[in-house]
Coordinates of C-alpha atoms (C1' of nucleotides) in Angstrom, one line a residue:
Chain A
X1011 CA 0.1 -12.9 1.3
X1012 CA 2.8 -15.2 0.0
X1013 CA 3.1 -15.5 -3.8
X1014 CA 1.0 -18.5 -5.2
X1015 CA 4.2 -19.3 -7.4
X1016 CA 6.4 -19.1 -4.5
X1017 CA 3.8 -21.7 -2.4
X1018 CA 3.4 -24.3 -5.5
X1019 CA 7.4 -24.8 -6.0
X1020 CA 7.9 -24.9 -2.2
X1021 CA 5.0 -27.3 -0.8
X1022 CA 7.3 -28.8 1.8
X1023 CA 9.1 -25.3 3.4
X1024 CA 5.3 -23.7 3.4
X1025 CA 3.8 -26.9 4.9
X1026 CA 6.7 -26.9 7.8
X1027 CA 6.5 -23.7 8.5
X1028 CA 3.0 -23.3 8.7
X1029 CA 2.7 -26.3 11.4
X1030 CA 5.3 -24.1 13.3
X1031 CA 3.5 -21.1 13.2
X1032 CA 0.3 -22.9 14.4
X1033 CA -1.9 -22.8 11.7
X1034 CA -3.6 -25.4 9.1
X1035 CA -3.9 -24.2 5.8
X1036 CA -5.4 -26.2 2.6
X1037 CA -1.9 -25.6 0.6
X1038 CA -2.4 -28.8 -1.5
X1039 CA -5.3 -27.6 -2.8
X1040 CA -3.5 -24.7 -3.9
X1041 CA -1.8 -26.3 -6.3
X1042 CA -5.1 -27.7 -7.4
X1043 CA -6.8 -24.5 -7.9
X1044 CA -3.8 -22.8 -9.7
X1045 CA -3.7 -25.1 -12.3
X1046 CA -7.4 -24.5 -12.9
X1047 CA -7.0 -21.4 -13.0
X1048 CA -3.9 -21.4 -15.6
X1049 CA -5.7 -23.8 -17.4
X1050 CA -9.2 -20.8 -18.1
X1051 CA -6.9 -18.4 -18.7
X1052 CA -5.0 -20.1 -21.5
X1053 CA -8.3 -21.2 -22.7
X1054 CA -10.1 -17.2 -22.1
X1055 CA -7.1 -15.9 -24.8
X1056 CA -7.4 -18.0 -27.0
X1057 CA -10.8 -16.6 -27.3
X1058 CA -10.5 -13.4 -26.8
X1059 CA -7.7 -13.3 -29.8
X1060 CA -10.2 -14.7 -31.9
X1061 CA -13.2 -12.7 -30.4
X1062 CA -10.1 -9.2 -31.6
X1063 CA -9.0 -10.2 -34.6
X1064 CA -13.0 -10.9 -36.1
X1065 CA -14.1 -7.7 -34.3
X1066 CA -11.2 -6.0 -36.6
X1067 CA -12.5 -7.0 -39.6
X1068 CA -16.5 -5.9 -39.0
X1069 CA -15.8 -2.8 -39.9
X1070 CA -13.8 -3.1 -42.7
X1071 CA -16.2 -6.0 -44.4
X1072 CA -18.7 -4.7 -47.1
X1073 CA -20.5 -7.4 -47.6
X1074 CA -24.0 -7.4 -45.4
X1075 CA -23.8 -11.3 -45.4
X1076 CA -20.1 -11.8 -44.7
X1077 CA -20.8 -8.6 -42.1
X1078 CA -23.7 -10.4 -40.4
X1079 CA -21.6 -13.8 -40.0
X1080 CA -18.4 -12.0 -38.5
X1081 CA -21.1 -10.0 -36.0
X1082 CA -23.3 -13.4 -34.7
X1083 CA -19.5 -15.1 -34.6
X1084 CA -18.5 -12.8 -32.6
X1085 CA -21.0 -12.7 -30.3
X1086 CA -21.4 -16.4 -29.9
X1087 CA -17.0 -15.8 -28.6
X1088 CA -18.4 -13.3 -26.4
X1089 CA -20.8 -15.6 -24.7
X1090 CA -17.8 -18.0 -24.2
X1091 CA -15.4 -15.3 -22.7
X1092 CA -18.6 -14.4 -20.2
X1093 CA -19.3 -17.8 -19.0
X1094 CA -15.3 -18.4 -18.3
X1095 CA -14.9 -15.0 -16.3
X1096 CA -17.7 -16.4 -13.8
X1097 CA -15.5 -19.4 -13.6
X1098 CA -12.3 -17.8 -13.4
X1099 CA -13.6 -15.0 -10.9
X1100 CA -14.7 -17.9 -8.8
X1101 CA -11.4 -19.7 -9.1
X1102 CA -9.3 -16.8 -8.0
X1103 CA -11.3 -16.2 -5.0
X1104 CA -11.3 -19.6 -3.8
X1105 CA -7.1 -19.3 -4.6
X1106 CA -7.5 -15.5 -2.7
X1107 CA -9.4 -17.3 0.4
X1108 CA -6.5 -20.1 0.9
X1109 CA -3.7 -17.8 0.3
X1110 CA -5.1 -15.6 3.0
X1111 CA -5.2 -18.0 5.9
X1112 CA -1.6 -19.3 5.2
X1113 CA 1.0 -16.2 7.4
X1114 CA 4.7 -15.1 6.0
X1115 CA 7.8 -17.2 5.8
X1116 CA 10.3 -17.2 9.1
X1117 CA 13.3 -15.6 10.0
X1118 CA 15.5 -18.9 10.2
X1119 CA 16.8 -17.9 13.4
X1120 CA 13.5 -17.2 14.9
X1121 CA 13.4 -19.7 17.7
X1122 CA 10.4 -22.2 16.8
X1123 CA 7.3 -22.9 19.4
X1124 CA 4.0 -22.1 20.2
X1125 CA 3.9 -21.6 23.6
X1126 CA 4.8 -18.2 25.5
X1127 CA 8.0 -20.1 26.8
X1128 CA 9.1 -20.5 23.4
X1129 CA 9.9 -17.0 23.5
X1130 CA 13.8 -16.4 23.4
X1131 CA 14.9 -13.4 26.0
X1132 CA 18.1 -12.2 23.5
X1133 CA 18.9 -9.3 25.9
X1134 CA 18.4 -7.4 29.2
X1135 CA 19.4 -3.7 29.9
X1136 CA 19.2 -1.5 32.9
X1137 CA 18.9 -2.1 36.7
X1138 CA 15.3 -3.0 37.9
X1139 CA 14.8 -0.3 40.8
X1140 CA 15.3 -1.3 44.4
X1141 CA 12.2 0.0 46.6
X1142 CA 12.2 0.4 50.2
X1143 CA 8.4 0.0 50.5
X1144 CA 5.9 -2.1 48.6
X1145 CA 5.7 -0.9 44.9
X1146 CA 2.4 0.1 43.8
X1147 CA 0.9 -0.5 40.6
X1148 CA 0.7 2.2 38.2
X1149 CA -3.1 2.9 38.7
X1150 CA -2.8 3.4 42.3
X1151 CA 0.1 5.8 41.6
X1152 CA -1.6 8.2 38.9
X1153 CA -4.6 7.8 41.5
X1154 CA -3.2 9.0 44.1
X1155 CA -1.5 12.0 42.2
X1156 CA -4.9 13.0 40.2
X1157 CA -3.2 11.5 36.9
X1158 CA -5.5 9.4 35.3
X1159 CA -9.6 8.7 36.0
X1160 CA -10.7 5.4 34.6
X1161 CA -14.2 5.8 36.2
X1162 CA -15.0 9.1 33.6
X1163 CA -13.6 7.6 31.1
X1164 CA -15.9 4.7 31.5
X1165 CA -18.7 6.8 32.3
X1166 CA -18.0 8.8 28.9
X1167 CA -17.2 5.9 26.6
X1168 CA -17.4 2.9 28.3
X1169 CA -14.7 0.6 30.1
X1170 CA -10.8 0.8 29.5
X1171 CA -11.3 4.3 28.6
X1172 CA -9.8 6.7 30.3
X1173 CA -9.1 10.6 30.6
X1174 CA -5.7 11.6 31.1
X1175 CA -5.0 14.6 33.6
X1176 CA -3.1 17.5 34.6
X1177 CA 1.0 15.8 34.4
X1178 CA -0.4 12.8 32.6
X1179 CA -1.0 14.7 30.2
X1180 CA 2.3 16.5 29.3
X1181 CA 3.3 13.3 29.8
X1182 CA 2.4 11.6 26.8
X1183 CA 2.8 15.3 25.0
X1184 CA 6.7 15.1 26.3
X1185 CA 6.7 11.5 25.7
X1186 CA 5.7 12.3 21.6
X1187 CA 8.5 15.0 21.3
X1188 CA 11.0 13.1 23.0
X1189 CA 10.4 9.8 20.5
X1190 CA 9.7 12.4 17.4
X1191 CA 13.1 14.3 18.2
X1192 CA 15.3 10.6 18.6
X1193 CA 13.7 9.4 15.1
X1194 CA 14.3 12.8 13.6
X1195 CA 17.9 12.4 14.7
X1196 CA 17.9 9.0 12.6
X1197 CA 16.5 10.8 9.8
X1198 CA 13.1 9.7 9.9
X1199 CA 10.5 11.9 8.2
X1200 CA 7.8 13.0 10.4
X1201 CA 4.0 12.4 9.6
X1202 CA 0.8 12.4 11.5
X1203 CA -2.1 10.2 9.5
X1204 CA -5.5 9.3 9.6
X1205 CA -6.9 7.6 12.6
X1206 CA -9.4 5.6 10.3
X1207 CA -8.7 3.5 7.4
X1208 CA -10.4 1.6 4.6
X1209 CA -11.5 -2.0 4.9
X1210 CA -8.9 -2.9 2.3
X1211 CA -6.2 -1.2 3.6
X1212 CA -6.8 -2.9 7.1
X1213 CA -6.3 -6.6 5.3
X1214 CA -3.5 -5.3 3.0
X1215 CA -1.9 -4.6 6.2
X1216 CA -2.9 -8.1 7.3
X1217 CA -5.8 -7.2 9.7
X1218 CA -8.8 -9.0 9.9
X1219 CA -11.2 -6.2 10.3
X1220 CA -14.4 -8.4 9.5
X1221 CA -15.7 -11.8 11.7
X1222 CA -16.6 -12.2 15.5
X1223 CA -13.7 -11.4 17.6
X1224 CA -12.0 -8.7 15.4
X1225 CA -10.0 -6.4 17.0
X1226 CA -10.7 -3.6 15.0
X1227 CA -13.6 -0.9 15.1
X1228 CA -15.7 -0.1 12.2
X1229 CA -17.9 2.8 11.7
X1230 CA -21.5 2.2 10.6
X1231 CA -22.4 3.0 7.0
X1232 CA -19.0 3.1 5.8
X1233 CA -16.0 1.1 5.0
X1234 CA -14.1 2.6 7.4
X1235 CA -12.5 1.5 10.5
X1236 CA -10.6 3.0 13.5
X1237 CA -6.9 1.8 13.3
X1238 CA -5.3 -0.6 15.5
X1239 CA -1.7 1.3 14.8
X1240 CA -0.5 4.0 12.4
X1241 CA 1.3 0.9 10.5
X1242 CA -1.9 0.4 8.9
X1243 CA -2.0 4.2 7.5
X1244 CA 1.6 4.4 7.1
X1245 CA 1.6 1.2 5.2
X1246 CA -1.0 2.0 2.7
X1247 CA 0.4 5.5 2.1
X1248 CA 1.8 4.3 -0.7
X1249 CA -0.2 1.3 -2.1
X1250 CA -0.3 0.8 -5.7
X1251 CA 3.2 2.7 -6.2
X1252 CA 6.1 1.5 -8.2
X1253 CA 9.2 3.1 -6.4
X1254 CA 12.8 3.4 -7.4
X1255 CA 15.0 1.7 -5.8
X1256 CA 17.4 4.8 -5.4
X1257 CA 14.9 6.6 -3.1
X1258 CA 14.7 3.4 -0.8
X1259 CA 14.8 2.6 2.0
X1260 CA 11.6 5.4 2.9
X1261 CA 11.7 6.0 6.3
X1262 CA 8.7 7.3 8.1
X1263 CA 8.0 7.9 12.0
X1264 CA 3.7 8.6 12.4
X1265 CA 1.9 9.6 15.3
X1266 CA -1.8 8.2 15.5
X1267 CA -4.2 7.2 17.7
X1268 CA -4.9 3.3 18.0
X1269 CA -8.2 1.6 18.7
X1270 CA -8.4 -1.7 19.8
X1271 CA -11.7 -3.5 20.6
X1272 CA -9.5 -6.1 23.0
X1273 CA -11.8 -9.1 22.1
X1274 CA -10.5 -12.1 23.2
X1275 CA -8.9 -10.6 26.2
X1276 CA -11.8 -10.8 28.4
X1277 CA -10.2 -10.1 32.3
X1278 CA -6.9 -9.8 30.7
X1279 CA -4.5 -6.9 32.5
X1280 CA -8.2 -5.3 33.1
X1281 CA -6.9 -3.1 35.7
X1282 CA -5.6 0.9 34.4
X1283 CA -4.2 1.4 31.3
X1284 CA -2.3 -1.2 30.4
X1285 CA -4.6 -2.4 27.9
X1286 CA -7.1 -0.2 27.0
X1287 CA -9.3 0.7 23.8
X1288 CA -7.5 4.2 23.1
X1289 CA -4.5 5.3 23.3
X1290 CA -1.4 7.2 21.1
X1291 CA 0.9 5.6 19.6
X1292 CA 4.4 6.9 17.7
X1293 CA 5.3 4.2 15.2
X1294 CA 8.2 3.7 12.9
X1295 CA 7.5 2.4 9.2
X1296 CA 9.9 1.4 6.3
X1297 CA 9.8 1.2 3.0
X1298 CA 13.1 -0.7 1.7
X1299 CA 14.8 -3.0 -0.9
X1300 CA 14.6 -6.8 -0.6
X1301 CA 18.7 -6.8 0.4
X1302 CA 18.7 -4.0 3.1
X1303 CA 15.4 -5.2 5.5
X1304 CA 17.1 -7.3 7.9
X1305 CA 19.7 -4.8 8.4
X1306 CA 16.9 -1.8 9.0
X1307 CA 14.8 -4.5 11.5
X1308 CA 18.3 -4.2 13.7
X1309 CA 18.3 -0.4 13.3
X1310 CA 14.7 -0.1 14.6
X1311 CA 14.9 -2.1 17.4
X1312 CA 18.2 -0.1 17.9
X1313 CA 15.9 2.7 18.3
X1314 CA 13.2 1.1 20.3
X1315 CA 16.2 0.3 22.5
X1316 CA 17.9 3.6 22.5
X1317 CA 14.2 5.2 23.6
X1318 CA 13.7 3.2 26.8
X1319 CA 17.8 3.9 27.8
X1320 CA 17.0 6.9 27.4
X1321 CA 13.9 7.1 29.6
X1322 CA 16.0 5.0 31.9
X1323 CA 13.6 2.0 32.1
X1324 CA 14.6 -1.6 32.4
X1325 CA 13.8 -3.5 29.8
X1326 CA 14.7 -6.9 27.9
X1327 CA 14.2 -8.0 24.4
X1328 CA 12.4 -10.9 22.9
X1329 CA 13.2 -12.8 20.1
X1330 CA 9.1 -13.9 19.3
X1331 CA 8.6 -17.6 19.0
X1332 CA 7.1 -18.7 15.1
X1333 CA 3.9 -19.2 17.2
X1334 CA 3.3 -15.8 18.3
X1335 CA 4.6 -14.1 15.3
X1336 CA 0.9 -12.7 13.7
X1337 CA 0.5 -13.1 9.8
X1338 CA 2.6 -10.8 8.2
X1339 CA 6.2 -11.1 10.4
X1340 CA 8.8 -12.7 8.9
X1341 CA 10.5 -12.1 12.4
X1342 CA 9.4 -9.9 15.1
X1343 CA 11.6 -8.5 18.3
X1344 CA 9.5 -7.3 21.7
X1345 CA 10.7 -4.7 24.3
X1346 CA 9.3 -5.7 27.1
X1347 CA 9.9 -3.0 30.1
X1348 CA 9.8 -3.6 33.4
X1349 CA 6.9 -3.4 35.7
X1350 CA 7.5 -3.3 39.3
X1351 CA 4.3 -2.7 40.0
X1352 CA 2.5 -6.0 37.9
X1353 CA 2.1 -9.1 39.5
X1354 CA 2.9 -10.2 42.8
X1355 CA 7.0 -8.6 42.7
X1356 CA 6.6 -6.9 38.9
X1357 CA 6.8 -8.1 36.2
X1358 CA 8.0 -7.8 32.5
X1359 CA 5.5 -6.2 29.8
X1360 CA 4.9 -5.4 26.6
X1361 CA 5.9 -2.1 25.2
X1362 CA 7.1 -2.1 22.2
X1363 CA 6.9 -4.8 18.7
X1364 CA 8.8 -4.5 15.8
X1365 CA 8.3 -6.4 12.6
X1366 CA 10.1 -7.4 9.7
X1367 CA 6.9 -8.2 7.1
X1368 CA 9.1 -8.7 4.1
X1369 CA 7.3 -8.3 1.0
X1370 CA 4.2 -9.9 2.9
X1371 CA 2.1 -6.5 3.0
X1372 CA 3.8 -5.0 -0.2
X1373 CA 2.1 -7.9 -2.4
X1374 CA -1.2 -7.4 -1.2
X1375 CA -0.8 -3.6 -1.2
X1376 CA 0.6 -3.5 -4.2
X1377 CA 4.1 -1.8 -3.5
X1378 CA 6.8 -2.5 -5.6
X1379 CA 9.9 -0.9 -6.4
X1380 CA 12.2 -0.6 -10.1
X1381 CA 15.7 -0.4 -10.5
X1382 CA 18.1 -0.4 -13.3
X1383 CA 19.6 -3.5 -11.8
X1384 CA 16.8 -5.8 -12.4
X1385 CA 14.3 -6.3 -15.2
X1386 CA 10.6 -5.6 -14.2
X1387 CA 9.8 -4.5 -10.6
X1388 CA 10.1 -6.5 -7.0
X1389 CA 7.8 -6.0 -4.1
X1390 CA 9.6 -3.8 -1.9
X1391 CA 10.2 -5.1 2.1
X1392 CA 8.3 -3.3 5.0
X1393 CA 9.1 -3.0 8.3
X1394 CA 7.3 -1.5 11.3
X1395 CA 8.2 -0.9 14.9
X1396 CA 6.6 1.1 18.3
X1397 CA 9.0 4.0 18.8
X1398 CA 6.5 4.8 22.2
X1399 CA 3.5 3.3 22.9
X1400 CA 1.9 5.9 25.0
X1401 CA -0.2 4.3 27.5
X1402 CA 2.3 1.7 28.2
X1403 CA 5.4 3.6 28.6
X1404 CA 3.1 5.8 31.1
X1405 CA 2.5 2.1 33.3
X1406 CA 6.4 1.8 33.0
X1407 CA 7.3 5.2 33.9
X1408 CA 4.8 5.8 36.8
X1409 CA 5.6 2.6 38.7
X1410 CA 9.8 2.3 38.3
X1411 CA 9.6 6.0 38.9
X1412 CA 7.5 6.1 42.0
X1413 CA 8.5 7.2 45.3
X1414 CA 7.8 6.6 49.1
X1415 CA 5.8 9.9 49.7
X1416 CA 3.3 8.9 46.0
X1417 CA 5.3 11.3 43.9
X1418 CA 6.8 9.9 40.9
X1419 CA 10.4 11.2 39.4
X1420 CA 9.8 12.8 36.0
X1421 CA 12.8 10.7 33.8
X1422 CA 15.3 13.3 32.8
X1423 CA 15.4 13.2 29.0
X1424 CA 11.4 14.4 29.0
X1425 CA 12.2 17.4 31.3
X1426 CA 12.6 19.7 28.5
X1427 CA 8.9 18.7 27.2
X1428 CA 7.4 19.2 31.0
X1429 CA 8.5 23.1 31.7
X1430 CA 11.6 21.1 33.6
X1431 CA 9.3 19.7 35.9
X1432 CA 11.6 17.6 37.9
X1433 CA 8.7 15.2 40.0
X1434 CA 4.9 14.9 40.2
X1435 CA 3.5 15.5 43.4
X1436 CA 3.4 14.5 46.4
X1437 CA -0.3 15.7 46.7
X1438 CA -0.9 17.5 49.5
Chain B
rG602 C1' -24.2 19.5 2.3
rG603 C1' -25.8 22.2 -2.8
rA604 C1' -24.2 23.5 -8.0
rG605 C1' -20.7 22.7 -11.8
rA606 C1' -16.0 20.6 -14.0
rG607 C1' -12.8 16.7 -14.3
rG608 C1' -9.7 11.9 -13.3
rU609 C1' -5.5 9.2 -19.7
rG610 C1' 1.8 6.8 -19.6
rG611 C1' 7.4 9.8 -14.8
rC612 C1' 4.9 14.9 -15.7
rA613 C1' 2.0 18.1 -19.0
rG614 C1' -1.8 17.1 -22.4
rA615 C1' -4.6 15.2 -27.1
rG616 C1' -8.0 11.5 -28.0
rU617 C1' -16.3 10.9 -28.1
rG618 C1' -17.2 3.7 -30.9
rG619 C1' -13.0 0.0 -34.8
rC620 C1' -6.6 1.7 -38.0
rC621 C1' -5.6 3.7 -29.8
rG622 C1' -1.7 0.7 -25.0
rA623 C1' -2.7 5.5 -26.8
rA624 C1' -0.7 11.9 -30.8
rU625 C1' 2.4 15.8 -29.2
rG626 C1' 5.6 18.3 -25.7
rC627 C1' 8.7 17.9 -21.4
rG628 C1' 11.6 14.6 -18.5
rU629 C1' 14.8 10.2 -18.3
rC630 C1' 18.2 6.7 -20.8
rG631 C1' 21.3 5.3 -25.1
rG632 C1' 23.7 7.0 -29.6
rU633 C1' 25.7 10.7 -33.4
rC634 C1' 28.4 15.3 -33.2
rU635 C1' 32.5 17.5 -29.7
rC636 C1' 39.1 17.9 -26.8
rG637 C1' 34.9 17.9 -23.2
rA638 C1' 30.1 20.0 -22.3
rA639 C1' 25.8 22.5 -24.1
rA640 C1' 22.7 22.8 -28.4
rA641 C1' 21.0 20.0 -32.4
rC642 C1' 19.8 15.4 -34.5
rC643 C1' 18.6 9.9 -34.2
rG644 C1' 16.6 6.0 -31.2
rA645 C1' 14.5 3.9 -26.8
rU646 C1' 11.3 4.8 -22.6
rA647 C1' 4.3 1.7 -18.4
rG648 C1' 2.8 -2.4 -15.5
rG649 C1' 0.8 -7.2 -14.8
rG650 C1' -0.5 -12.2 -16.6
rG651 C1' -0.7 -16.8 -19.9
rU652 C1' 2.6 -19.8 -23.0
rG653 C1' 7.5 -21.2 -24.4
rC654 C1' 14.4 -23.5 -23.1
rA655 C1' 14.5 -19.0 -25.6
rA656 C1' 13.5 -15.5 -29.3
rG657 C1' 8.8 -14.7 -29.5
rC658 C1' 3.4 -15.1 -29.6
rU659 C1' -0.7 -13.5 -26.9
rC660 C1' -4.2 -11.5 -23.1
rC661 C1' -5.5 -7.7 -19.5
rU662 C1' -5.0 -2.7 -17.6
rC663 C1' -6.7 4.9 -19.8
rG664 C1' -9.6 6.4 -11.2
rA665 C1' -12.5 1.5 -9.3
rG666 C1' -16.5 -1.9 -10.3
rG667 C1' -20.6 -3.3 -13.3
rG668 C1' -23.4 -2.7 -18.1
rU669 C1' -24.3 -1.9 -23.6
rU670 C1' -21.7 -3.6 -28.3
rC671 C1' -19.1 -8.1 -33.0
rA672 C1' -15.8 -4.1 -31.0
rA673 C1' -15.2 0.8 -25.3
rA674 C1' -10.1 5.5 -23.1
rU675 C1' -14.6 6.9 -25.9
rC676 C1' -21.7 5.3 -24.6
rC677 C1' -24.8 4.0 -19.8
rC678 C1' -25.0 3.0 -14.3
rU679 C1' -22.8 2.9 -9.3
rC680 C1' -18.8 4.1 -6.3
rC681 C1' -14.0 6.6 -5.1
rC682 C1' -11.1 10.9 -5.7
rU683 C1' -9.6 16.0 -7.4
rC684 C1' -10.8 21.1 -8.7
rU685 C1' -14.1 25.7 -8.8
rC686 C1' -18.2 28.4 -6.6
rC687 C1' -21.9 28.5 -2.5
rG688 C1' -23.3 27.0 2.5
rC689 C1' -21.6 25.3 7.3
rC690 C1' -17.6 24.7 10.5
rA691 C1' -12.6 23.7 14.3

RNA sequence: GGAGAGGUGGCAGAGUGGCCGAAUGCGUCGGUCUCGAAAACCGAUAGGGGUGCAAGCUCCUCGAGGGUUCAAAUCCCUCCCUCUCCGCCA
């Protein structure tokens, strides 16, 4: 959520950028409805200071008649007060609803668009592998080495569900300790959170966890939801905290499980486990001062860089076009690995995101920080990034690391999490 | 899940209808003292909003939301959370 004083003094910026992003937004009413509600409030105190300095005196008056005067006075101020906080509850949700449709500033550099061209390739790393036989896709590998069974999973909970087997399995578990013991290096603290959140931490977070076409489960009878991604836990962690600025940045890396209900992607990638409803995610969140985010969004996707090197993967990075950016980014970079087995001669895909959201979250979450520097407090910045998507890093893995015979090459640097298994299979 | 207790400032902890945005202690910061430090003493020490050039004035906030009242940290209701005991359980 921007800051309504921030959207009233810069109409024009908030206007532009909104029609780069792709999305309408009522802003001039804004100003509108502000002013409105300025206007009650000024009108509520002067009220309510009457209404507290006549209650002051009831007690001390000793007169019955003066008494009985202060008392109906008083309670003719209260009606007053009453009837404005209907009006002024009414005003601040109407200002609440328009603030929430319009999404976070840009990243000047962020390369404006709307379309999926728009996107800006900034980098490519590694060598895409050379096959001597037609590449399958990642499915039909784990299939053929008893890896992954998509028709249990379905049977058990429905379609793009899956059960994970035998080296599938240690895997993902080689695939958490390897990302876990790269972000420890970089000091991040280690946490494992909830896999369900409350309804308000979903939109602090900038989710839209209510409406058709949500992409986020909710359990009946609560206010609870299945998360979409541990930045959702690890974001409202600390909600409602004032922080000091000499214990900033906060750097945490979370393991969670992520739900996803995929609507709107009916027939997209429907085949394995590229998109699915389930899967575990390791995701890196900071906490940090206004001055230092951009400089920590490098150091993640540094990270998120230094993970797939290290799992030998080709991969290039995106620069994501003002159109795809999502509410909360003020600038967002993508890994997107190589997949030899996509497509008709692979293609590139999604594996990791990483965000810069400002103070976009920390306003709505309530997460500021103090220093002696400044008077008051400032919403702190907070950043997010995949350190491993699970499920997708498995695609990657099982189809540039596939071999004529069906076995797949286990990449070295997860060897000491897999008993120093060198290969899966062949299957006899 | 059952029974009970409780949620107050950075922390501890008083406060059961008005003089309470809140005693006291600790912590932190500033000062006095000292060659320096400790101790002692003095002072300061929540956040948000409205208005104003500013100084200031003022409003709101004692887990959250409603209610009663001229007046609520204090009384009532709902919810959330914590603790103790019991039950169940990985």
């Amino acid at each position: 959520m921007l800051d309504v004083a921030f959207v009233r003094e810069n109409l024009d910026a908030v206007r532009a950028n909104n029609k780069n992003r792709n999305v309408t937004a009522d802003i001039e009413r804004i100003v509108q409805i502000d002013d409105r509600r300025r206007e009650i409030i000024s009108r509520k105190q002067v009220l309510e200071q009457k209404r507290n300095e006549s209650s002051k005196l009831v007690g001390g008056e000793k007169d019955p008649a003066k008494k009985q005067a202060l008392i109906a006075q008083g309670k003719e101020w209260r009606e007053q007060i009453v009837k404005m906080d209907a009006d002024l509850d009414q005003v601040e949700a109407d200002l609440k609803a328009i603030l929430m449709t319009i999404p976070n500033m840009t990243h000047p550099n962020a390369p404006v668009g709307t379309l999926a061209e728009d996107n800006k390739v900034i980098k490519a790393w590694g060598e895409k592998p050379k096959f001597d036989f037609k590449p399958k896709d990642h499915l039909a590998v784990a299939e053929a080495l008893d890896l992954i069974d998509m028709e249990a999973g379905a049977k058990v909970a429905g379609q793009k569900f899956y059960f994970l087997k035998k080296e599938a399995v240690l895997l993902e578990l080689a695939l958490i300790q390897y990302s876990f013991d790269t972000l420890l290096r970089h000091g991040y603290s280690p946490i494992i959170t909830p896999d369900v959140a409350r309804v308000d931490v979903l939109e602090g977070i900038g989710f839209m966890p209510r409406g058709e076409g949500t992409q986020i489960y909710s359990l009946a009878n609560t206010d609870l939801c299945l998360i979409a991604t541990a930045e959702i836990t690890l974001g409202g962690m600390h909600r409602d905290q004032i922080m000091e600025e000499a214990k900033l940045p906060i750097k945490y890396v979370g393991l969670s499980h992520c739900f996803r209900t995929e609507a709107g992607a009916p027939g997209r990638d429907t085949r394995g486990i590229y998109r699915v409803h389930q899967f575990t995610k390791v995701e890196m969140f900071v906490y940090c001062t206004i001055e230092e985010s951009e400089k920590l969004h490098q150091e993640i996707l540094g990270i998120e860089e230094e993970i797939f090197q290290g799992l030998g993967l080709p991969y290039h990075v995106i620069d994501t076009c003002t159109g795809d950016l999502g509410g909360p980014a003020y600038r967002k970079y993508d890994l997107e690995a190589w997949m030899p087995g996509r497509g008709d001669a692979g293609e590139y895909g999604e594996v990791t995101s990483t965000s810069n959201c400002t103070d976009f979250q920390a306003r709505r979450l309530n997460i500021r920080y103090k220093s002696p520097k400044f008077k008051g407090t400032r919403f702190v910045h907070t950043l997010n990034g995949t350190a491993v998507a699970v499920s997708r890093a498995l695609v990657a893995i099982l189809e540039n690391y596939q071999q004529a015979d069906g076995s797949v090459i286990v990449p070295e640097k997860l060897r000491t999490w897999m008993r120093g298994q060198e290969r899966i299979g062949p299957r006899k």
